[in-house]
Amino acid sequence: MLRKAVYPGTFDPVTYGHLDIIKRVANICDKLIVAIAQNVAKVPLFTLEERLEMLRESVKDIKNVYVDHFDGLLVDYLKRVEAKIIIRGLRAVSDFEYEFQQALANKKLYPECETIFLVTDSKYAYLSSSMVKEIAKFGGCVKDLVPDIVAKKLYIKFRNENAK
Ligand code: ADP
């Protein structure tokens, strides 16, 4: 049986913290789908198309990783793509409560699914998409935090916004 996993998230934008999780999972499963969730309460900075483009460019050299997006419940998406493994990353204790609740809710809705948590690499323990946006907004350098395509898009986005 193919070990197919789904790594869902907002990826607004993708960071080296996400990419570290993606690379590590790609080494231990047959196929990984990185799936952008569209229906989250957060209002994203980047459009779905921009997030897809940045993710696709960032994972283009990893052969068993695919990028997709979904609307609605994650468990319905899992069933649609015939996957039973959900990947999530854990940074600080502050991630835990939310992740714990989500994993239990998904298990309730789809008992055959399993959520697997990967602990962040300590280098990226502090890194989040929100922090990257905050730094970029005020002109800070994000080149060690995100792939080049993301750094460029952040620069353009905030240059245009700050010019308004
Ligand atoms: P969501 O809005 O679903 O939390 P994110 O794009 O913010 O989506 O994150 C997707 C997943 O990646 C989450 O499980 C999050 O904890 C994890 N993640 C984010 N940043 C890091 C990081 N620096 N190290 C490890 N995991 C991370």
PDB file of C-alpha atoms and ligand atoms in Angstrom:
ATOM      1  CA  MET A   1       0.000   0.000   0.000  1.00  0.00           C
ATOM      2  CA  LEU A   2       1.230   3.469  -0.863  1.00  0.00           C
ATOM      3  CA  ARG A   3       1.902   5.625   2.160  1.00  0.00           C
ATOM      4  CA  LYS A   4       0.215   8.811   1.064  1.00  0.00           C
ATOM      5  CA  ALA A   5       0.215  11.780   3.440  1.00  0.00           C
ATOM      6  CA  VAL A   6      -1.420  15.202   3.360  1.00  0.00           C
ATOM      7  CA  TYR A   7       0.210  18.272   4.920  1.00  0.00           C
ATOM      8  CA  PRO A   8      -2.556  20.874   5.223  1.00  0.00           C
ATOM      9  CA  GLY A   9      -2.043  24.510   6.118  1.00  0.00           C
ATOM     10  CA  THR A  10      -2.538  28.114   5.160  1.00  0.00           C
ATOM     11  CA  PHE A  11       1.033  28.566   3.859  1.00  0.00           C
ATOM     12  CA  ASP A  12       0.629  32.348   3.777  1.00  0.00           C
ATOM     13  CA  PRO A  13       3.473  32.242   2.772  1.00  0.00           C
ATOM     14  CA  VAL A  14       5.517  29.023   2.871  1.00  0.00           C
ATOM     15  CA  THR A  15       8.635  29.326   5.077  1.00  0.00           C
ATOM     16  CA  TYR A  16      11.789  27.268   5.604  1.00  0.00           C
ATOM     17  CA  GLY A  17      10.028  25.826   8.687  1.00  0.00           C
ATOM     18  CA  HIS A  18       7.302  24.333   6.457  1.00  0.00           C
ATOM     19  CA  LEU A  19       9.890  23.192   3.912  1.00  0.00           C
ATOM     20  CA  ASP A  20      11.885  21.389   6.572  1.00  0.00           C
ATOM     21  CA  ILE A  21       8.765  19.419   7.554  1.00  0.00           C
ATOM     22  CA  ILE A  22       7.985  18.723   3.861  1.00  0.00           C
ATOM     23  CA  LYS A  23      11.489  17.358   3.153  1.00  0.00           C
ATOM     24  CA  ARG A  24      11.517  15.167   6.234  1.00  0.00           C
ATOM     25  CA  VAL A  25       8.099  13.676   5.435  1.00  0.00           C
ATOM     26  CA  ALA A  26       9.025  13.165   1.773  1.00  0.00           C
ATOM     27  CA  ASN A  27      11.832  10.896   3.019  1.00  0.00           C
ATOM     28  CA  ILE A  28       9.537   8.599   4.959  1.00  0.00           C
ATOM     29  CA  CYS A  29       6.385   8.398   2.866  1.00  0.00           C
ATOM     30  CA  ASP A  30       5.728   7.481  -0.763  1.00  0.00           C
ATOM     31  CA  LYS A  31       3.703  10.541  -1.692  1.00  0.00           C
ATOM     32  CA  LEU A  32       3.106  13.820   0.104  1.00  0.00           C
ATOM     33  CA  ILE A  33       0.404  16.269  -0.898  1.00  0.00           C
ATOM     34  CA  VAL A  34       0.877  19.753   0.498  1.00  0.00           C
ATOM     35  CA  ALA A  35      -2.666  21.107   0.532  1.00  0.00           C
ATOM     36  CA  ILE A  36      -3.562  24.759   0.960  1.00  0.00           C
ATOM     37  CA  ALA A  37      -6.725  25.140   3.037  1.00  0.00           C
ATOM     38  CA  GLN A  38      -8.990  27.825   1.630  1.00  0.00           C
ATOM     39  CA  ASN A  39     -11.688  28.118   4.229  1.00  0.00           C
ATOM     40  CA  VAL A  40      -9.729  29.169   7.279  1.00  0.00           C
ATOM     41  CA  ALA A  41     -10.853  32.117   9.350  1.00  0.00           C
ATOM     42  CA  LYS A  42      -7.564  33.974   8.754  1.00  0.00           C
ATOM     43  CA  VAL A  43      -7.610  36.569   5.960  1.00  0.00           C
ATOM     44  CA  PRO A  44      -4.552  35.700   3.890  1.00  0.00           C
ATOM     45  CA  LEU A  45      -2.041  38.231   2.604  1.00  0.00           C
ATOM     46  CA  PHE A  46      -1.461  36.203  -0.552  1.00  0.00           C
ATOM     47  CA  THR A  47      -4.144  34.912  -2.923  1.00  0.00           C
ATOM     48  CA  LEU A  48      -4.569  31.197  -3.367  1.00  0.00           C
ATOM     49  CA  GLU A  49      -2.874  31.411  -6.783  1.00  0.00           C
ATOM     50  CA  GLU A  50       0.139  33.215  -5.296  1.00  0.00           C
ATOM     51  CA  ARG A  51       0.442  30.674  -2.482  1.00  0.00           C
ATOM     52  CA  LEU A  52       0.200  27.787  -4.942  1.00  0.00           C
ATOM     53  CA  GLU A  53       2.877  29.320  -7.138  1.00  0.00           C
ATOM     54  CA  MET A  54       5.270  29.901  -4.220  1.00  0.00           C
ATOM     55  CA  LEU A  55       4.769  26.382  -2.862  1.00  0.00           C
ATOM     56  CA  ARG A  56       5.127  24.732  -6.285  1.00  0.00           C
ATOM     57  CA  GLU A  57       8.346  26.586  -6.984  1.00  0.00           C
ATOM     58  CA  SER A  58       9.704  25.732  -3.511  1.00  0.00           C
ATOM     59  CA  VAL A  59       9.112  21.969  -3.784  1.00  0.00           C
ATOM     60  CA  LYS A  60       9.796  21.515  -7.499  1.00  0.00           C
ATOM     61  CA  ASP A  61      12.957  19.467  -6.888  1.00  0.00           C
ATOM     62  CA  ILE A  62      11.344  16.990  -4.491  1.00  0.00           C
ATOM     63  CA  LYS A  63       9.921  14.314  -6.719  1.00  0.00           C
ATOM     64  CA  ASN A  64       7.235  12.772  -4.470  1.00  0.00           C
ATOM     65  CA  VAL A  65       5.716  16.063  -3.300  1.00  0.00           C
ATOM     66  CA  TYR A  66       2.620  17.550  -4.934  1.00  0.00           C
ATOM     67  CA  VAL A  67       0.837  20.809  -4.242  1.00  0.00           C
ATOM     68  CA  ASP A  68      -2.941  21.136  -4.162  1.00  0.00           C
ATOM     69  CA  HIS A  69      -5.712  23.102  -2.422  1.00  0.00           C
ATOM     70  CA  PHE A  70      -9.052  22.296  -0.884  1.00  0.00           C
ATOM     71  CA  ASP A  71     -12.246  23.855   0.340  1.00  0.00           C
ATOM     72  CA  GLY A  72     -14.338  22.469   3.162  1.00  0.00           C
ATOM     73  CA  LEU A  73     -13.416  19.760   5.626  1.00  0.00           C
ATOM     74  CA  LEU A  74      -9.939  18.281   5.626  1.00  0.00           C
ATOM     75  CA  VAL A  75     -11.363  14.785   6.208  1.00  0.00           C
ATOM     76  CA  ASP A  76     -13.477  15.050   3.046  1.00  0.00           C
ATOM     77  CA  TYR A  77     -10.378  16.054   1.118  1.00  0.00           C
ATOM     78  CA  LEU A  78      -8.461  13.092   2.586  1.00  0.00           C
ATOM     79  CA  LYS A  79     -11.170  10.703   1.439  1.00  0.00           C
ATOM     80  CA  ARG A  80     -11.194  12.293  -2.015  1.00  0.00           C
ATOM     81  CA  VAL A  81      -7.458  11.770  -2.520  1.00  0.00           C
ATOM     82  CA  GLU A  82      -7.503   8.418  -0.691  1.00  0.00           C
ATOM     83  CA  ALA A  83      -5.076   9.414   2.043  1.00  0.00           C
ATOM     84  CA  LYS A  84      -5.252   8.577   5.750  1.00  0.00           C
ATOM     85  CA  ILE A  85      -2.249  10.393   7.131  1.00  0.00           C
ATOM     86  CA  ILE A  86      -2.330  14.053   8.198  1.00  0.00           C
ATOM     87  CA  ILE A  87       0.992  15.769   8.821  1.00  0.00           C
ATOM     88  CA  ARG A  88       1.315  18.723  11.172  1.00  0.00           C
ATOM     89  CA  GLY A  89       4.332  20.504  12.618  1.00  0.00           C
ATOM     90  CA  LEU A  90       4.783  21.362  16.279  1.00  0.00           C
ATOM     91  CA  ARG A  91       6.813  24.290  17.471  1.00  0.00           C
ATOM     92  CA  ALA A  92       6.113  25.509  20.994  1.00  0.00           C
ATOM     93  CA  VAL A  93       3.663  24.294  23.610  1.00  0.00           C
ATOM     94  CA  SER A  94       1.382  27.045  22.327  1.00  0.00           C
ATOM     95  CA  ASP A  95       0.761  25.005  19.138  1.00  0.00           C
ATOM     96  CA  PHE A  96      -0.261  21.979  21.149  1.00  0.00           C
ATOM     97  CA  GLU A  97      -3.777  22.742  22.338  1.00  0.00           C
ATOM     98  CA  TYR A  98      -5.081  23.747  18.914  1.00  0.00           C
ATOM     99  CA  GLU A  99      -3.373  20.815  17.199  1.00  0.00           C
ATOM    100  CA  PHE A 100      -4.646  18.360  19.811  1.00  0.00           C
ATOM    101  CA  GLN A 101      -8.225  19.561  19.303  1.00  0.00           C
ATOM    102  CA  GLN A 102      -7.967  19.396  15.508  1.00  0.00           C
ATOM    103  CA  ALA A 103      -6.472  15.885  15.588  1.00  0.00           C
ATOM    104  CA  LEU A 104      -9.256  14.623  17.857  1.00  0.00           C
ATOM    105  CA  ALA A 105     -11.972  16.263  15.750  1.00  0.00           C
ATOM    106  CA  ASN A 106     -10.539  14.763  12.552  1.00  0.00           C
ATOM    107  CA  LYS A 107     -10.319  11.334  14.198  1.00  0.00           C
ATOM    108  CA  LYS A 108     -13.939  11.610  15.265  1.00  0.00           C
ATOM    109  CA  LEU A 109     -15.042  12.523  11.734  1.00  0.00           C
ATOM    110  CA  TYR A 110     -12.801   9.978  10.016  1.00  0.00           C
ATOM    111  CA  PRO A 111     -11.697   7.238  12.428  1.00  0.00           C
ATOM    112  CA  GLU A 112      -9.246   5.637   9.978  1.00  0.00           C
ATOM    113  CA  CYS A 113      -7.147   8.793   9.687  1.00  0.00           C
ATOM    114  CA  GLU A 114      -4.052   9.424  11.793  1.00  0.00           C
ATOM    115  CA  THR A 115      -2.394  12.748  12.541  1.00  0.00           C
ATOM    116  CA  ILE A 116       1.377  12.582  12.707  1.00  0.00           C
ATOM    117  CA  PHE A 117       3.251  15.452  14.332  1.00  0.00           C
ATOM    118  CA  LEU A 118       6.799  16.346  13.458  1.00  0.00           C
ATOM    119  CA  VAL A 119       8.666  18.459  15.944  1.00  0.00           C
ATOM    120  CA  THR A 120      10.247  21.501  14.344  1.00  0.00           C
ATOM    121  CA  ASP A 121      13.953  21.663  13.737  1.00  0.00           C
ATOM    122  CA  SER A 122      15.247  23.900  16.536  1.00  0.00           C
ATOM    123  CA  LYS A 123      16.566  26.334  13.875  1.00  0.00           C
ATOM    124  CA  TYR A 124      12.961  27.070  12.898  1.00  0.00           C
ATOM    125  CA  ALA A 125      11.257  26.849  16.275  1.00  0.00           C
ATOM    126  CA  TYR A 126      10.518  30.583  16.295  1.00  0.00           C
ATOM    127  CA  LEU A 127       9.565  30.828  12.640  1.00  0.00           C
ATOM    128  CA  SER A 128       5.995  31.429  11.491  1.00  0.00           C
ATOM    129  CA  SER A 129       4.344  32.913   8.413  1.00  0.00           C
ATOM    130  CA  SER A 130       3.014  35.775  10.552  1.00  0.00           C
ATOM    131  CA  MET A 131       6.471  36.642  11.823  1.00  0.00           C
ATOM    132  CA  VAL A 132       7.867  36.669   8.298  1.00  0.00           C
ATOM    133  CA  LYS A 133       5.075  39.022   7.153  1.00  0.00           C
ATOM    134  CA  GLU A 134       5.705  41.326  10.097  1.00  0.00           C
ATOM    135  CA  ILE A 135       9.432  41.530   9.352  1.00  0.00           C
ATOM    136  CA  ALA A 136       8.877  42.074   5.616  1.00  0.00           C
ATOM    137  CA  LYS A 137       6.233  44.722   6.218  1.00  0.00           C
ATOM    138  CA  PHE A 138       8.741  46.896   8.032  1.00  0.00           C
ATOM    139  CA  GLY A 139      11.514  46.345   5.507  1.00  0.00           C
ATOM    140  CA  GLY A 140      13.486  43.679   7.405  1.00  0.00           C
ATOM    141  CA  CYS A 141      15.480  40.983   5.632  1.00  0.00           C
ATOM    142  CA  VAL A 142      13.717  37.632   5.299  1.00  0.00           C
ATOM    143  CA  LYS A 143      16.167  35.846   3.027  1.00  0.00           C
ATOM    144  CA  ASP A 144      17.195  33.250   5.667  1.00  0.00           C
ATOM    145  CA  LEU A 145      13.569  32.529   6.549  1.00  0.00           C
ATOM    146  CA  VAL A 146      11.842  31.893   3.224  1.00  0.00           C
ATOM    147  CA  PRO A 147      12.688  30.684  -0.315  1.00  0.00           C
ATOM    148  CA  ASP A 148      13.782  33.359  -2.817  1.00  0.00           C
ATOM    149  CA  ILE A 149      10.463  33.439  -4.664  1.00  0.00           C
ATOM    150  CA  VAL A 150       8.663  34.209  -1.378  1.00  0.00           C
ATOM    151  CA  ALA A 151      11.140  36.936  -0.385  1.00  0.00           C
ATOM    152  CA  LYS A 152      10.620  38.588  -3.787  1.00  0.00           C
ATOM    153  CA  LYS A 153       6.833  38.394  -3.595  1.00  0.00           C
ATOM    154  CA  LEU A 154       6.829  39.800  -0.056  1.00  0.00           C
ATOM    155  CA  TYR A 155       9.009  42.674  -1.157  1.00  0.00           C
ATOM    156  CA  ILE A 156       6.683  43.508  -4.066  1.00  0.00           C
ATOM    157  CA  LYS A 157       3.517  43.109  -1.982  1.00  0.00           C
ATOM    158  CA  PHE A 158       4.651  45.452   0.783  1.00  0.00           C
ATOM    159  CA  ARG A 159       6.282  47.963  -1.568  1.00  0.00           C
ATOM    160  CA  ASN A 160       2.922  48.295  -3.332  1.00  0.00           C
ATOM    161  CA  GLU A 161       0.960  48.403  -0.065  1.00  0.00           C
ATOM    162  CA  ASN A 162       3.284  50.933   1.556  1.00  0.00           C
ATOM    163  CA  ALA A 163       3.049  53.107  -1.560  1.00  0.00           C
ATOM    164  CA  LYS A 164      -0.747  53.332  -1.230  1.00  0.00           C
TER     165      LYS A 164
HETATM  166  P1  ADP B   1      -2.369  26.644   9.805  1.00  0.00           P
HETATM  167  O1  ADP B   1      -3.084  27.931   9.546  1.00  0.00           O
HETATM  168  O2  ADP B   1      -3.148  25.421   9.396  1.00  0.00           O
HETATM  169  O3  ADP B   1      -1.733  26.496  11.162  1.00  0.00           O
HETATM  170  P2  ADP B   1       0.271  27.178   8.729  1.00  0.00           P
HETATM  171  O4  ADP B   1       0.588  27.383   7.296  1.00  0.00           O
HETATM  172  O5  ADP B   1       0.490  28.321   9.649  1.00  0.00           O
HETATM  173  O6  ADP B   1      -1.218  26.663   8.712  1.00  0.00           O
HETATM  174  O7  ADP B   1       1.052  25.919   9.275  1.00  0.00           O
HETATM  175  C1  ADP B   1       0.870  24.636   8.732  1.00  0.00           C
HETATM  176  C2  ADP B   1       1.539  23.618   9.642  1.00  0.00           C
HETATM  177  O8  ADP B   1       2.944  23.849   9.650  1.00  0.00           O
HETATM  178  C3  ADP B   1       1.095  23.680  11.107  1.00  0.00           C
HETATM  179  O9  ADP B   1       1.050  22.353  11.618  1.00  0.00           O
HETATM  180  C4  ADP B   1       2.203  24.461  11.770  1.00  0.00           C
HETATM  181  O10 ADP B   1       2.331  24.137  13.144  1.00  0.00           O
HETATM  182  C5  ADP B   1       3.403  23.968  10.987  1.00  0.00           C
HETATM  183  N1  ADP B   1       4.516  24.913  11.028  1.00  0.00           N
HETATM  184  C6  ADP B   1       4.498  26.232  10.732  1.00  0.00           C
HETATM  185  N2  ADP B   1       5.715  26.790  10.917  1.00  0.00           N
HETATM  186  C7  ADP B   1       6.527  25.786  11.345  1.00  0.00           C
HETATM  187  C8  ADP B   1       7.901  25.711  11.742  1.00  0.00           C
HETATM  188  N3  ADP B   1       8.681  26.803  11.780  1.00  0.00           N
HETATM  189  N4  ADP B   1       8.391  24.516  12.142  1.00  0.00           N
HETATM  190  C9  ADP B   1       7.585  23.427  12.146  1.00  0.00           C
HETATM  191  N5  ADP B   1       6.293  23.414  11.802  1.00  0.00           N
HETATM  192  C10 ADP B   1       5.760  24.576  11.403  1.00  0.00           C
END
